[in-house]
Coordinates of C-alpha atoms in Angstrom, one line a residue:
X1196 CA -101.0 -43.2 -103.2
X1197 CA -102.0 -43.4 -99.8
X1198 CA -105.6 -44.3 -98.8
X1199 CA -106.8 -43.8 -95.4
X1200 CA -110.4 -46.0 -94.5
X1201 CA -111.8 -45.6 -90.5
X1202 CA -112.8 -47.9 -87.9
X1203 CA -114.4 -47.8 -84.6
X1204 CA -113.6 -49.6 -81.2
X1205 CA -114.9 -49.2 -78.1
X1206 CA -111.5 -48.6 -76.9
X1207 CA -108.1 -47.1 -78.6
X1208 CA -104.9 -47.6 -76.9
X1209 CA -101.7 -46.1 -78.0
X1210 CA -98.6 -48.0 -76.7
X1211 CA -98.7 -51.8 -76.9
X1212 CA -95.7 -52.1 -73.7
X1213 CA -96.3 -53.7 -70.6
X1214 CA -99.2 -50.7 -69.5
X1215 CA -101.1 -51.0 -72.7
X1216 CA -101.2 -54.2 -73.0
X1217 CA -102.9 -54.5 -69.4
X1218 CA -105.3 -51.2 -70.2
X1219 CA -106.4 -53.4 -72.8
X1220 CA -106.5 -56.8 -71.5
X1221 CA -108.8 -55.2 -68.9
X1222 CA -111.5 -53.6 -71.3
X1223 CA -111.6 -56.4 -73.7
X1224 CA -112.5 -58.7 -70.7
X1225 CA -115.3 -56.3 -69.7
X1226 CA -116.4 -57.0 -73.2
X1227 CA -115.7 -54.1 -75.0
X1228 CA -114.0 -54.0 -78.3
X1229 CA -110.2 -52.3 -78.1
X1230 CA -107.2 -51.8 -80.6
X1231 CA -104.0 -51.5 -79.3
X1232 CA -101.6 -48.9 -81.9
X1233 CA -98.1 -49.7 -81.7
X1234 CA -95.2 -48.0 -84.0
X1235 CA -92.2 -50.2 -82.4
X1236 CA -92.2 -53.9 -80.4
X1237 CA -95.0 -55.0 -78.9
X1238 CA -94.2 -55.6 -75.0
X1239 CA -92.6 -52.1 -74.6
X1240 CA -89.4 -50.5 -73.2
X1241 CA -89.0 -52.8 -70.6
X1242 CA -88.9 -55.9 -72.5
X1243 CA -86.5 -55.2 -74.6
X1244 CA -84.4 -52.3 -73.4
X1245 CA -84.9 -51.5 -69.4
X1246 CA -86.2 -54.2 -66.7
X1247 CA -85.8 -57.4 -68.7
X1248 CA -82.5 -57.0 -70.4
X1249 CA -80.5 -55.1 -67.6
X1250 CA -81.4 -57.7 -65.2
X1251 CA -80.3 -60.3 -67.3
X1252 CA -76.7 -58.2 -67.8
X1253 CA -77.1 -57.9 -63.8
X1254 CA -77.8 -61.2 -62.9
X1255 CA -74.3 -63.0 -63.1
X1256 CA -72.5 -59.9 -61.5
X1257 CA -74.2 -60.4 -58.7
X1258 CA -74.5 -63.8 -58.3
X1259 CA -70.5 -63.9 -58.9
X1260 CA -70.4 -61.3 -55.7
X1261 CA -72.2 -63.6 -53.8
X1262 CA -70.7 -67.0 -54.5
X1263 CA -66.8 -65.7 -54.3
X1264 CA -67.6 -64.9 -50.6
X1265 CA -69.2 -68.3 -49.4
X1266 CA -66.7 -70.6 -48.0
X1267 CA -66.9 -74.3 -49.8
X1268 CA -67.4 -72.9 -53.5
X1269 CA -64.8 -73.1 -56.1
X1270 CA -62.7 -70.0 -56.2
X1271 CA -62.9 -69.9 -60.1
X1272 CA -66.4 -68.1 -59.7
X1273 CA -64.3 -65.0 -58.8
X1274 CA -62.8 -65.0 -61.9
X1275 CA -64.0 -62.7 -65.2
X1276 CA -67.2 -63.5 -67.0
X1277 CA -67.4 -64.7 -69.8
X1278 CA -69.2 -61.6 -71.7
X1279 CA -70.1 -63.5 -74.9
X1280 CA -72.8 -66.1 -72.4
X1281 CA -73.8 -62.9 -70.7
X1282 CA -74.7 -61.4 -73.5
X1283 CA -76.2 -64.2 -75.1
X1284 CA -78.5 -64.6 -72.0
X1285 CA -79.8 -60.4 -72.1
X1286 CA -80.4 -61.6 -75.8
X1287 CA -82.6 -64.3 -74.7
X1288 CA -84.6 -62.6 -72.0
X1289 CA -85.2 -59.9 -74.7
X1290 CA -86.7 -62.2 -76.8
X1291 CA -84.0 -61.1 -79.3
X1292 CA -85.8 -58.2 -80.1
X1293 CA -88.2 -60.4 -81.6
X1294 CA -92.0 -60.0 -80.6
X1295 CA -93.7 -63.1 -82.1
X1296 CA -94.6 -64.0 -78.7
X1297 CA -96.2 -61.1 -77.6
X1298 CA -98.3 -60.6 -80.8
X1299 CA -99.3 -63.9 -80.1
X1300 CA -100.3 -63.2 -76.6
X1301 CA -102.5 -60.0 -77.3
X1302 CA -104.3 -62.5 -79.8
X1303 CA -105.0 -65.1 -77.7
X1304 CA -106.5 -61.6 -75.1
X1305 CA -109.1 -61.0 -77.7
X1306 CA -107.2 -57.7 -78.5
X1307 CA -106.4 -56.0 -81.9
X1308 CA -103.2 -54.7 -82.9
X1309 CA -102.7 -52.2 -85.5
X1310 CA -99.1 -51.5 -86.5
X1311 CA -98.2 -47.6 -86.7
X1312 CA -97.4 -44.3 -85.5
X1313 CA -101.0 -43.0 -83.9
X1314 CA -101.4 -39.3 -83.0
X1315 CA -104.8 -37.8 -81.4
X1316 CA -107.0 -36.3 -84.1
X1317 CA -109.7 -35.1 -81.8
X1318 CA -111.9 -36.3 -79.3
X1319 CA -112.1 -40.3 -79.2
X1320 CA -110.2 -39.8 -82.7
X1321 CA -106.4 -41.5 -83.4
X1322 CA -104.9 -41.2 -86.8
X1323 CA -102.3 -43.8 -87.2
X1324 CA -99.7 -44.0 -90.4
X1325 CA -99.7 -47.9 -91.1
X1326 CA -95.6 -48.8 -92.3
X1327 CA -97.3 -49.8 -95.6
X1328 CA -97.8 -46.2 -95.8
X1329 CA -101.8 -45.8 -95.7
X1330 CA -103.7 -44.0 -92.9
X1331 CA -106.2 -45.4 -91.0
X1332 CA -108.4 -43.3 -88.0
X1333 CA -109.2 -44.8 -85.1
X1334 CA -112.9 -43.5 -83.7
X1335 CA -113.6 -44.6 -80.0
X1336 CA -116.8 -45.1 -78.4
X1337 CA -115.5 -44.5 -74.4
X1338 CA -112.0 -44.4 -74.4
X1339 CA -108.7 -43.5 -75.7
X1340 CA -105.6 -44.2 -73.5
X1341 CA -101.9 -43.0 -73.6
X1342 CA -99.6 -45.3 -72.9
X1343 CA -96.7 -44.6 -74.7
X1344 CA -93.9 -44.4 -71.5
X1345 CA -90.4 -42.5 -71.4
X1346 CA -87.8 -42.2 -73.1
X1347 CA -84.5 -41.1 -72.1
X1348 CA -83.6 -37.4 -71.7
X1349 CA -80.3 -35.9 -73.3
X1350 CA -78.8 -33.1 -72.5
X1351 CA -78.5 -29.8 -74.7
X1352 CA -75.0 -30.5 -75.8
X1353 CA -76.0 -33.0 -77.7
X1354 CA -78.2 -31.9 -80.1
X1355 CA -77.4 -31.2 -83.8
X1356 CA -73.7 -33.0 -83.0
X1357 CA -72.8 -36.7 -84.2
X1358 CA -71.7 -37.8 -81.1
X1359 CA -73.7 -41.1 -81.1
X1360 CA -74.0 -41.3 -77.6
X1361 CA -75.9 -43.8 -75.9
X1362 CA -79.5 -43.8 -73.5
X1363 CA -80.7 -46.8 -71.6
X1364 CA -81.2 -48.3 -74.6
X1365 CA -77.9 -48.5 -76.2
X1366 CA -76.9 -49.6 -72.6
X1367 CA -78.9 -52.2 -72.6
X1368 CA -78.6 -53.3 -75.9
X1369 CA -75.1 -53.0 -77.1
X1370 CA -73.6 -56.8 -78.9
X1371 CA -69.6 -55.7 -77.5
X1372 CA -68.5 -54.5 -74.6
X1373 CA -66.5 -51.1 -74.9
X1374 CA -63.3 -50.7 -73.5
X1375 CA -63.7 -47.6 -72.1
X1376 CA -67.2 -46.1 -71.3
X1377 CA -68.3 -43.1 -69.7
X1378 CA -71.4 -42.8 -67.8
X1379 CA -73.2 -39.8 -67.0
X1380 CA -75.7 -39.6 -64.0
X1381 CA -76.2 -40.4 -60.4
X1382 CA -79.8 -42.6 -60.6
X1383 CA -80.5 -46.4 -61.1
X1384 CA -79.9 -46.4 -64.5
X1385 CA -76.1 -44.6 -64.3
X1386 CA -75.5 -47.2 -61.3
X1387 CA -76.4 -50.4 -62.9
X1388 CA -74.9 -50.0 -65.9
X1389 CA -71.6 -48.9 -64.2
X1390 CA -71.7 -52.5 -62.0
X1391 CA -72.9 -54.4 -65.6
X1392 CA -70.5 -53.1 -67.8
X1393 CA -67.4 -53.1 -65.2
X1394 CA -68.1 -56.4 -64.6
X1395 CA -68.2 -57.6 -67.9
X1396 CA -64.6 -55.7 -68.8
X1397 CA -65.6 -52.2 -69.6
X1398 CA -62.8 -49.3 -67.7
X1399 CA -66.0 -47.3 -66.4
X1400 CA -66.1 -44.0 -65.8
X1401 CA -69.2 -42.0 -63.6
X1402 CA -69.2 -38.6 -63.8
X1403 CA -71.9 -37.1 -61.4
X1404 CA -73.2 -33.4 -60.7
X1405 CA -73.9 -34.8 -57.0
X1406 CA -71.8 -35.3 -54.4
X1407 CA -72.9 -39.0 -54.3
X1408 CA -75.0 -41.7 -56.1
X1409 CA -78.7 -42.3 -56.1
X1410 CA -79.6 -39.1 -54.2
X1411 CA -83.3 -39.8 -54.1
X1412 CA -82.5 -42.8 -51.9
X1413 CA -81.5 -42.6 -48.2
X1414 CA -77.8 -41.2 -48.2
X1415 CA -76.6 -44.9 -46.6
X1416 CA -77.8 -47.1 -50.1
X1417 CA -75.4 -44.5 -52.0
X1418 CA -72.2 -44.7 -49.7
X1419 CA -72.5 -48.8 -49.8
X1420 CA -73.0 -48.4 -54.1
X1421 CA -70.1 -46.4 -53.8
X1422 CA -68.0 -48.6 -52.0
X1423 CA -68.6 -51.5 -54.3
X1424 CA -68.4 -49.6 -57.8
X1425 CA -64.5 -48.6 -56.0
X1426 CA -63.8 -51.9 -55.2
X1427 CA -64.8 -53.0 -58.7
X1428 CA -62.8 -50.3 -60.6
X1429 CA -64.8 -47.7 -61.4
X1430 CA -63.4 -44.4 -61.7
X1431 CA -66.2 -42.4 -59.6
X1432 CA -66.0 -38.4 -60.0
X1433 CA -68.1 -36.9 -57.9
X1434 CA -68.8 -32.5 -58.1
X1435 CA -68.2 -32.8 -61.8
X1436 CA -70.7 -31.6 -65.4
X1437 CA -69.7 -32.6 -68.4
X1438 CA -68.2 -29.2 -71.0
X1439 CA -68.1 -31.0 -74.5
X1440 CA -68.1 -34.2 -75.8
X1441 CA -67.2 -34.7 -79.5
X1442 CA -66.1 -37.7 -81.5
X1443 CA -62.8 -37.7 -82.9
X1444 CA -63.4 -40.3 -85.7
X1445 CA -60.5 -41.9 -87.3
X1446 CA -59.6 -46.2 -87.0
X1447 CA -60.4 -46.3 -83.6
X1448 CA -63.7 -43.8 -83.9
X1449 CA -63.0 -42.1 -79.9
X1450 CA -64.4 -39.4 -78.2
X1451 CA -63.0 -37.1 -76.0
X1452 CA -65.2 -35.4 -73.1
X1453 CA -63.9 -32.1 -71.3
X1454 CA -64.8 -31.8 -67.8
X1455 CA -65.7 -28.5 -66.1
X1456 CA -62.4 -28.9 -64.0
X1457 CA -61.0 -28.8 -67.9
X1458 CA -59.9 -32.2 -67.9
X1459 CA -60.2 -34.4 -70.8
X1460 CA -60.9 -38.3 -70.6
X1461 CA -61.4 -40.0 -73.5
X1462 CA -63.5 -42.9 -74.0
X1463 CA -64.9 -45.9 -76.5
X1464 CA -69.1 -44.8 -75.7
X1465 CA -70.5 -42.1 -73.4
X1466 CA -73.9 -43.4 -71.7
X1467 CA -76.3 -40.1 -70.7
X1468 CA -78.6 -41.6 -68.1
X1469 CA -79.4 -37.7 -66.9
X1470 CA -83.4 -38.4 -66.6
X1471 CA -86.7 -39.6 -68.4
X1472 CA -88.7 -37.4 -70.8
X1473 CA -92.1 -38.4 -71.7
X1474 CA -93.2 -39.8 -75.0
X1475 CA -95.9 -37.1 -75.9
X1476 CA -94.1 -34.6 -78.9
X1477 CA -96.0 -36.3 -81.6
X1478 CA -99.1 -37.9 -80.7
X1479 CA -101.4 -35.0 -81.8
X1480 CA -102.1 -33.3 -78.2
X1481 CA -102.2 -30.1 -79.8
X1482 CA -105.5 -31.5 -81.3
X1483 CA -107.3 -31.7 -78.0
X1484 CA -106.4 -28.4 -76.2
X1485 CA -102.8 -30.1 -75.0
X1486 CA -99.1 -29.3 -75.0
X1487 CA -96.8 -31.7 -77.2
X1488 CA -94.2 -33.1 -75.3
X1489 CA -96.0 -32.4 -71.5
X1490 CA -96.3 -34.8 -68.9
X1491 CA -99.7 -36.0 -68.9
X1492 CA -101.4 -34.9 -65.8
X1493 CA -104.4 -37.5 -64.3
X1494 CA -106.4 -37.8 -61.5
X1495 CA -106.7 -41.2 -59.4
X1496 CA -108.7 -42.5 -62.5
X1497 CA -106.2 -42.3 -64.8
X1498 CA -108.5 -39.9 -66.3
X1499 CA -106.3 -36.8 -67.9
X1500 CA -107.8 -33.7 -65.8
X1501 CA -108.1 -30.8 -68.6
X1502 CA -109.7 -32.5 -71.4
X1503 CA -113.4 -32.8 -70.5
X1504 CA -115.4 -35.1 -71.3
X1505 CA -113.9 -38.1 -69.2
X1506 CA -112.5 -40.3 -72.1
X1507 CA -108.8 -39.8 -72.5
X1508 CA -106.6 -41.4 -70.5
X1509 CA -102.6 -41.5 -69.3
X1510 CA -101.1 -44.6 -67.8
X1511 CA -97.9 -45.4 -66.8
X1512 CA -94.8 -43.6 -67.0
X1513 CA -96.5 -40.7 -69.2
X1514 CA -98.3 -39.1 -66.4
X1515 CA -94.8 -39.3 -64.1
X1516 CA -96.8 -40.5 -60.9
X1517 CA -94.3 -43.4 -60.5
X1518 CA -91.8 -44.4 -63.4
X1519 CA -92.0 -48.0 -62.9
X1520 CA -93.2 -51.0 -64.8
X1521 CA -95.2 -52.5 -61.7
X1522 CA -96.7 -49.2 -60.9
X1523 CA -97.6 -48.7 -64.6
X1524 CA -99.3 -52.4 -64.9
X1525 CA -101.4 -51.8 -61.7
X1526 CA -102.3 -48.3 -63.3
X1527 CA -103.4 -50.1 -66.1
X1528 CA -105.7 -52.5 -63.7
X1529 CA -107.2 -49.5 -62.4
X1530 CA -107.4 -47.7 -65.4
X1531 CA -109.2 -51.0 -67.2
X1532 CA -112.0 -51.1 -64.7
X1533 CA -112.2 -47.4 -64.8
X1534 CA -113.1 -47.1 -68.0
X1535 CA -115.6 -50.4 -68.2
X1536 CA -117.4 -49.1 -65.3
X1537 CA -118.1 -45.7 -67.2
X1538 CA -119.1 -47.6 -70.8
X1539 CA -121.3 -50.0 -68.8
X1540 CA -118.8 -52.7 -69.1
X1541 CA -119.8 -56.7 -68.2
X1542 CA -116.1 -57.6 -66.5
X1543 CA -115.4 -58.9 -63.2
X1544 CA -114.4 -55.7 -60.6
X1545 CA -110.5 -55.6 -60.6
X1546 CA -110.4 -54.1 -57.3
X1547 CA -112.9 -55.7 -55.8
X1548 CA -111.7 -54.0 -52.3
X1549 CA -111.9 -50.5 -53.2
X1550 CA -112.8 -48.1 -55.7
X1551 CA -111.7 -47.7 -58.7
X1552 CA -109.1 -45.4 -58.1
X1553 CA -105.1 -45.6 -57.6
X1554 CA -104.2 -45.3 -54.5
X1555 CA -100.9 -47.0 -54.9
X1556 CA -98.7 -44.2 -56.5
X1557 CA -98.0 -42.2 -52.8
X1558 CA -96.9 -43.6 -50.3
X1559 CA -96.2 -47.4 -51.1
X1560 CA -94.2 -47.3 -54.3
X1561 CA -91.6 -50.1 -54.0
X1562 CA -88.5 -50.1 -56.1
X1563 CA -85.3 -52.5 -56.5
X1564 CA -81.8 -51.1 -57.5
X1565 CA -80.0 -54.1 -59.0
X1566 CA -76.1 -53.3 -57.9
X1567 CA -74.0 -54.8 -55.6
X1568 CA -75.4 -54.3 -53.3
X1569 CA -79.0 -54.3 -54.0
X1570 CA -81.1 -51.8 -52.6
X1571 CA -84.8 -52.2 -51.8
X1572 CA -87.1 -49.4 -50.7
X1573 CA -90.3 -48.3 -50.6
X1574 CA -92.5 -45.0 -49.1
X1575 CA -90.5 -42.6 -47.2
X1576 CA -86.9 -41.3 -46.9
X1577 CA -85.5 -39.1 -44.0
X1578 CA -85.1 -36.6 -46.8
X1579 CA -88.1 -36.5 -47.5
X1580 CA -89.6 -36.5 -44.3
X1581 CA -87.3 -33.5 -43.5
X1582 CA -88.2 -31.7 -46.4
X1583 CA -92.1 -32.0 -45.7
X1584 CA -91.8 -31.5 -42.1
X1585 CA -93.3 -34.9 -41.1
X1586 CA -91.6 -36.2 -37.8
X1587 CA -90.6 -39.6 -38.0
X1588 CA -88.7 -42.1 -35.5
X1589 CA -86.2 -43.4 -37.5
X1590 CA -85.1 -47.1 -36.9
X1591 CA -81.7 -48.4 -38.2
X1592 CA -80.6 -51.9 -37.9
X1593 CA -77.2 -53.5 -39.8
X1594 CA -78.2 -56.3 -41.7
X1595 CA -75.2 -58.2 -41.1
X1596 CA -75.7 -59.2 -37.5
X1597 CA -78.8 -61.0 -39.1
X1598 CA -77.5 -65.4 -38.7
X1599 CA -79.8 -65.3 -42.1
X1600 CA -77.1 -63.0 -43.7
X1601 CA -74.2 -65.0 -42.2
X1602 CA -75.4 -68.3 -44.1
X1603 CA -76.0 -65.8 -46.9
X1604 CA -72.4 -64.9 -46.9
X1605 CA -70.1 -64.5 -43.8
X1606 CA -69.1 -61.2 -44.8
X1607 CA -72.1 -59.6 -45.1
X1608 CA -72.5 -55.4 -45.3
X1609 CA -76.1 -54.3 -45.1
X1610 CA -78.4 -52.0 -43.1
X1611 CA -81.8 -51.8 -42.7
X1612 CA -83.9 -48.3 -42.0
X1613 CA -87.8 -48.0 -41.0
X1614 CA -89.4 -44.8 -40.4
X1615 CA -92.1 -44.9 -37.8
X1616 CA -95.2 -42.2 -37.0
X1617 CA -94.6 -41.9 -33.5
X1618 CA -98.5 -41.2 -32.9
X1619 CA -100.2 -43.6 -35.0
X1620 CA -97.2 -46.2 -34.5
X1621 CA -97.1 -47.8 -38.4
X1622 CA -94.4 -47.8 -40.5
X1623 CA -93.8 -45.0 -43.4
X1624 CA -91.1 -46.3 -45.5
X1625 CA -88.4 -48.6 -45.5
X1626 CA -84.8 -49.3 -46.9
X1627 CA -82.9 -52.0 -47.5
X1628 CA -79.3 -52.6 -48.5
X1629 CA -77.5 -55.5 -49.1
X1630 CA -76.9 -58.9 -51.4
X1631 CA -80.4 -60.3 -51.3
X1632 CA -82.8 -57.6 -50.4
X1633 CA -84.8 -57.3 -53.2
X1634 CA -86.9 -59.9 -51.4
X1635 CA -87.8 -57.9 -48.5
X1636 CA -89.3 -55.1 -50.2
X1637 CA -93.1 -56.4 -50.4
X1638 CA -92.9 -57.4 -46.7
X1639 CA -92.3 -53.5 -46.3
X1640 CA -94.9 -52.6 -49.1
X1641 CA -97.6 -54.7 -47.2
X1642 CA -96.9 -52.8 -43.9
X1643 CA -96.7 -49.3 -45.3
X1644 CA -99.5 -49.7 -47.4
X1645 CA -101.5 -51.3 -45.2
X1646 CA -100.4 -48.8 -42.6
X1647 CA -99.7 -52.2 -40.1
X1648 CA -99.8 -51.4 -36.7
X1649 CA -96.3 -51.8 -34.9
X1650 CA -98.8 -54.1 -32.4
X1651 CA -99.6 -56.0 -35.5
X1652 CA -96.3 -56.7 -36.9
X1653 CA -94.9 -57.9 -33.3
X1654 CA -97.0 -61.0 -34.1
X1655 CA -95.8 -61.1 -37.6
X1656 CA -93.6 -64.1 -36.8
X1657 CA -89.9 -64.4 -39.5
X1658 CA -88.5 -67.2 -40.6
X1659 CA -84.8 -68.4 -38.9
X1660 CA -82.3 -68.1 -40.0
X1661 CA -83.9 -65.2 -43.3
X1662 CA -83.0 -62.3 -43.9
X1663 CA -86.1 -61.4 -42.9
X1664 CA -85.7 -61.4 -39.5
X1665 CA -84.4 -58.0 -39.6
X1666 CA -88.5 -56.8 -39.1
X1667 CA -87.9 -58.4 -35.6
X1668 CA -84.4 -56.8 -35.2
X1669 CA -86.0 -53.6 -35.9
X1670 CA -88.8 -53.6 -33.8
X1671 CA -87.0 -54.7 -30.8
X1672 CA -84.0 -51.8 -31.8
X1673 CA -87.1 -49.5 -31.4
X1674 CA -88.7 -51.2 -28.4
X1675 CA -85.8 -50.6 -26.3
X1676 CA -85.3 -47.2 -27.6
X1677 CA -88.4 -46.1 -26.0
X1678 CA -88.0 -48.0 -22.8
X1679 CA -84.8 -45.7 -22.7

């Protein structure tokens, strides 16, 4: 029989993943009391199925790209991976599924964890369904905050069917590599599992409604992804929607897919990596005046706009300001101090340089595509520019004349793009793409979020021989532009 008993916190959190656990590290240091709800592992998504163990899938492919091309090494790091260490390495940076040490961590915080599906019950109220099978409500003094991310979106073809098609997760997860694999979508997720699973044996297969890949990027970081996914073997088919997929069971268990053109391809898995959903169709919003299965919409405190009252919260990827881990733990920061400030909270200030807002999630998002090449952005794209009307100078500079990317490797492809206000001279976003970029993106974030003067950054002195003397290249490219 179940029994259902009620406690009270200070602070209820729902989602114990990378955002959570920050929203509560935060309020527990300001001193007040907080439970963190958790139905799955504790440390989120991206430990276990996105950032952590793609990278670690990612990592060898790229350092194979890298160390094939520089004169002096043996030419046996060309050859195949071995896909059994790989694996056994994305196992390891995943903790193997395993979350001992994260328990252990939001112990050592100060901060409870309570095992168990929690839905909204009201104002400051969370219900949670223990696995045991009891009930136990959550009543908060200040706060409640939703944190429970994305998940991946499928497509209407799928439902009802027994397709058992796989999302990031399966993607990320999967113990054997499949010998044929289909992958449907244009974005970061699509392309990095295309260059992972290529690498590691798969025969991969892209089928994309666009007319190239990563279309939210600047056109350039898609043509060089392109080039390399070719190169490696993947069967890239641009213009083309997916009919019906069905699995044909049997020994060998296939699936065929039909194409709009009516084609048919037939496969080992199918990967849909078509978008991100938010994780809100059963967390009770229903019970405070909210939609089930909405985004969450906030205002710069985190603070969701149309329940009153000031003490529910969204961080992270369920409010869909910027779908990234690192913009969702500085949320969280904010979000933290927010909430301490209004219950009167004893903690340090997080921000002690600003408000306690988020000011972050505009303009000066960074973000790292790991393919080969990588790709490192942040703020704004000519297409965006475009599309809002905002005139921009726009600064392009190829990466490979750089005597940094020479020692990186002598045939290095890359290219480098700034956009520049032409009347308050600072820099509003920036591109990179190449093997090694990742590290120039929080040069670029520093300079568009701190809205650098091109003065400024002329006495920002790089490194020889970097790759980040490409700021240099750039503003001299630019200089001499507008002595023109």
């Amino acid at each position: 029989m179940m029994t259902e008993n009620t406690r009270t916190y200070d602070v209820v959190v729902i989602g114990a993943g990378p955002v959570g656990e920050n929203v509560a590290d935060r309020t527990t240091v300001a001193g007040l009391s907080t439970v963190v709800v958790e139905s799955e592992l504790v440390g989120g998504e991206c430990s276990y199925w996105a950032c952590e163990p793609s990278k670690a899938l990612l990592r060898a492919v790229l350092l194979r790209s890298d160390a094939a091309h520089v004169p002096g090494l043996d030419p046996a790091v060309a050859g195949p991976l071995d896909p059994a260490a790989v694996l056994a390495h994305r196992d390891r940076m995943s903790g193997n599924w395993n979350d001992e040490g994260q328990v252990e961590w939001l112990e050592s915080a100060g901060v409870e964890l309570l095992r168990g599906h929690g839905r909204l019950a009201g104002p400051r109220e969370v219900l949670v369904h223990t696995p045991g099978g009891d009930a136990v409500r959550l009543r908060a003094r200040h706060a409640v905050a939703v944190c429970t991310g994305s998940r991946a979106a499928l497509p209407g073809l799928l439902r009802g069917d027994d397709l058992r098609a796989w999302t990031s997760r399966e993607g990320t997860s999967a113990q054997e590599v499949p010998g044929r694999l289909i992958i449907v979508g244009a974005g970061v997720v699509g392309t990095e599992m295309a260059t992972a699973w290529q690498a590691l044996g798969s025969r991969v297969t892209m089928l994309v409604r666009e007319e190239g890949l990563l279309p939210r990027l600047e056109p350039f970081a898609g043509e060089l992804v392109v080039e390399r996914l070719r190169e490696a073997g993947v069967d890239l088919r641009f213009g083309t929607t997916l009919s019906t997929a069905k699995r044909l069971g049997g020994q060998d268990d296939e699936l065929v897919v039909t194409l709009s053109s009516g084609e048919e391809i037939t496969a080992d898995e199918i990967l849909f990596a078509t978008g991100r959903a938010p994780r809100t169709e059963d967390i009770g919003l229903e019970t405070v005046g909210l939609t089930p299965g909405d985004w969450l919409t906030v205002d710069d405190t985190l603070t969701v706009t149309a329940v009153p009252g000031e003490w529910l919260y969204a961080v992270g990827d369920v409010n869909r300001r910027a779908l990234f881990t690192h913009q969702g733990k500085y949320q969280a920061r904010i979000a933290g101090a927010v909430i301490a400030a209004r219950a009167g909270g004893s903690a340090p200030d997080t921000t002690p340089w600003g408000p306690h807002t988020a000011t972050a999630d505009g303009g000066a998002v960074p973000l790292v595509v790991v393919t080969d090449p990588e790709i490192a952005a942040v703020g704004l794209t000519t297409l965006e520019a475009r599309r809002t009307g905002r005139g921009v100078d726009v600064v392009d500079y190829e990466i490979g004349h750089l005597a940094g990317a020479v020692q990186y490797r002598p045939d290095y492809r890359g290219r480098a793009r700034i956009l520049i206000d032409p009347d308050r001279r600072t820099v509003l976003g920036a591109t990179f793409v190449g093997p090694g970029v990742a590290e120039l993106v929080h040069s670029a974030t520093v300079a568009v979020a701190a809205e650098v003067p091109l003065e400024r950054l002329w006495h920002v002195v790089p490194a020889f021989p970097t790759l980040g003397e490409v700021w240099l290249r750039l503003l001299e490219t630019y200089r001499d532009r507008q002595a023109q």
